[in-house]
Amino acid sequence: MSAKAQGPASRLDSDLRDVELATLAIRGGHTRTSEGEHSEPIFPTSSFVFNSAAQAAARFGGDEPGNIYSRFTNPTVRIFEQRIAAMEGGERAVATSSGMAAILSLGLGLLSQGDHIVCSYSVFGSTVSLFNKYFSKAGIRTSYVDPTDIDAWQRAVEPSTKLFFLETPSNPLAEIADIAAIAQVAHAAGAWLAVDNCFCTPALQLPLAMGADIVIHSATKFLDGQGRCIGGVVVGSDTLMEEVYGFVRTGGACLSPFNAWVFIKGLETLELRMLAQSERALQLANWLELQPQVERVYYSGLPCHPQHQLAARQQRAFGAVVAFEVKGGQAQAWALIDGTRMISITGNLGDVKTTITHPATTTHGRLSPEERQQAGIKDNLIRVSVGLEALADIQTDLQRGLSLL
Ligand SMILES: *Cc1c(COP(=O)(O)O)cnc(C)c1O
């Protein structure tokens, strides 16, 4: 990228072709308006005006590019889309009103009645509900497989399989799926691979470069990073995203300009945050392993993690989420959580504020005891999403809880 500004509105996207992620996160997608604003502008407008009836007709008819209505396009939303597309290495991104809206729009944009999905069994709970309760109504069936077992993905393929869907690392147990290997199986079956890249973000993992066709995000988590807004995004090729865009535009699952602006600002610090939070998480996981009240720690950065090598190869760092089991059951887990004073007790994650969750009674509380057992979510399991507070203070707070056990 040339270092010299050429005045307002003169910079083209092509200036940003050969720059690194950190630069894309800060400069990507922003073409200045004639006002010469330095920070990205928010366009809180529902519709756009035309110079004439003929121009309105040309815009609606698709003969002239440009904005019509913010359910279709909005300049602030477009900056977010172009920035995240550049960071993920995709041709195009489509922003959505939430992470779930991203998965909904992916499914209804690309799949038809009779199509089949092969999905990792350790994906976000609402993803499973969406597939089982609602996609099934549209005649789209889903089979679930162990994300770490390549043969299982292969065995689950049916003639109508169109989509593979996975999250890696999984939440909360940090199972790692081999994106490149699973992409090969998907492509041999004539299916697309979609990766929910929420836990790593493009700062730590680039699924498209490893062969995935589509990346989805809950922007609500690390992309925002400060717990302010709900939003999502789908990234992939122009051809695939045109279909997803068609659904968002028609179905109305669009992102608001204000939320898009918050995410734009979140992306600017994403890499720094992900690296710093991952570093704290690694140290915390090592420390937790030494605590006598802790039975087991789930974190792919630990050499004892069964897929540590794969995680080290596939990811730039190991992420901010650490899960662990305490000795005892739910009573001990709750006592630890209630013994903390600083860490936020909340179901959310991906924030600069450290959060603590008891999955069995919250995020995974809707599963039956058998389903929870199958998913490996025990009553003594605790999930911590490590933020940016000083590590010593996070440890001190957890120690308050641990000392009660
Ligand atoms: C939170 C989350 C979602 C859903 O995102 P929302 O923004 O809450 O709709 C999807 N996938 C993963 C991995 C998540 O953590």
Short mmCIF file of N, CA and C and ligand atoms in Angstrom, two decimals, residues 98-100 124 167 196 198-199 218 220-221 230-231, ligand 1:
data_model
loop_
_atom_site.label_atom_id
_atom_site.label_comp_id
_atom_site.label_asym_id
_atom_site.label_seq_id
_atom_site.Cartn_x
_atom_site.Cartn_y
_atom_site.Cartn_z
N SER A 98 -27.52 -11.27 13.03
CA SER A 98 -26.95 -12.04 14.15
C SER A 98 -26.15 -13.19 13.57
N GLY A 99 -25.43 -13.89 14.43
CA GLY A 99 -24.72 -15.08 13.97
C GLY A 99 -25.70 -16.15 13.49
N MET A 100 -26.83 -16.29 14.21
CA MET A 100 -27.82 -17.28 13.79
C MET A 100 -28.43 -16.89 12.44
N PHE A 124 -22.62 -24.93 18.03
CA PHE A 124 -23.44 -24.06 18.86
C PHE A 124 -24.86 -24.63 18.98
N GLU A 167 -17.55 -26.28 13.50
CA GLU A 167 -16.92 -25.23 14.30
C GLU A 167 -15.62 -25.80 14.83
N ASP A 196 -17.78 -22.29 10.95
CA ASP A 196 -18.12 -21.23 11.91
C ASP A 196 -16.80 -20.85 12.59
N CYS A 198 -16.02 -18.46 14.60
CA CYS A 198 -16.30 -17.55 15.70
C CYS A 198 -15.21 -17.57 16.77
N PHE A 199 -14.71 -18.76 17.11
CA PHE A 199 -13.79 -18.87 18.24
C PHE A 199 -12.37 -18.44 17.89
N SER A 218 -20.50 -15.30 14.21
CA SER A 218 -21.27 -14.47 15.10
C SER A 218 -20.36 -13.29 15.40
N THR A 220 -21.06 -10.95 17.12
CA THR A 220 -21.37 -10.64 18.50
C THR A 220 -20.21 -10.95 19.45
N LYS A 221 -19.40 -11.91 19.08
CA LYS A 221 -18.36 -12.40 20.00
C LYS A 221 -17.07 -11.61 19.80
N ILE A 230 -25.27 -7.34 18.61
CA ILE A 230 -25.52 -8.64 18.00
C ILE A 230 -25.39 -8.48 16.48
N GLY A 231 -24.69 -9.40 15.85
CA GLY A 231 -24.56 -9.35 14.39
C GLY A 231 -23.86 -10.59 13.88
C1 LIG B 1 -22.88 -17.09 19.59
C2 LIG B 1 -22.58 -18.06 18.53
C3 LIG B 1 -23.41 -18.19 17.41
C4 LIG B 1 -24.71 -17.41 17.28
O1 LIG B 1 -24.48 -16.06 17.16
P1 LIG B 1 -25.54 -14.93 17.60
O2 LIG B 1 -24.85 -13.67 17.21
O3 LIG B 1 -25.76 -15.08 19.07
O4 LIG B 1 -26.78 -15.17 16.83
C5 LIG B 1 -23.04 -19.08 16.43
N1 LIG B 1 -21.93 -19.80 16.52
C6 LIG B 1 -21.10 -19.71 17.58
C7 LIG B 1 -19.87 -20.55 17.64
C8 LIG B 1 -21.40 -18.84 18.62
O5 LIG B 1 -20.58 -18.77 19.69
#
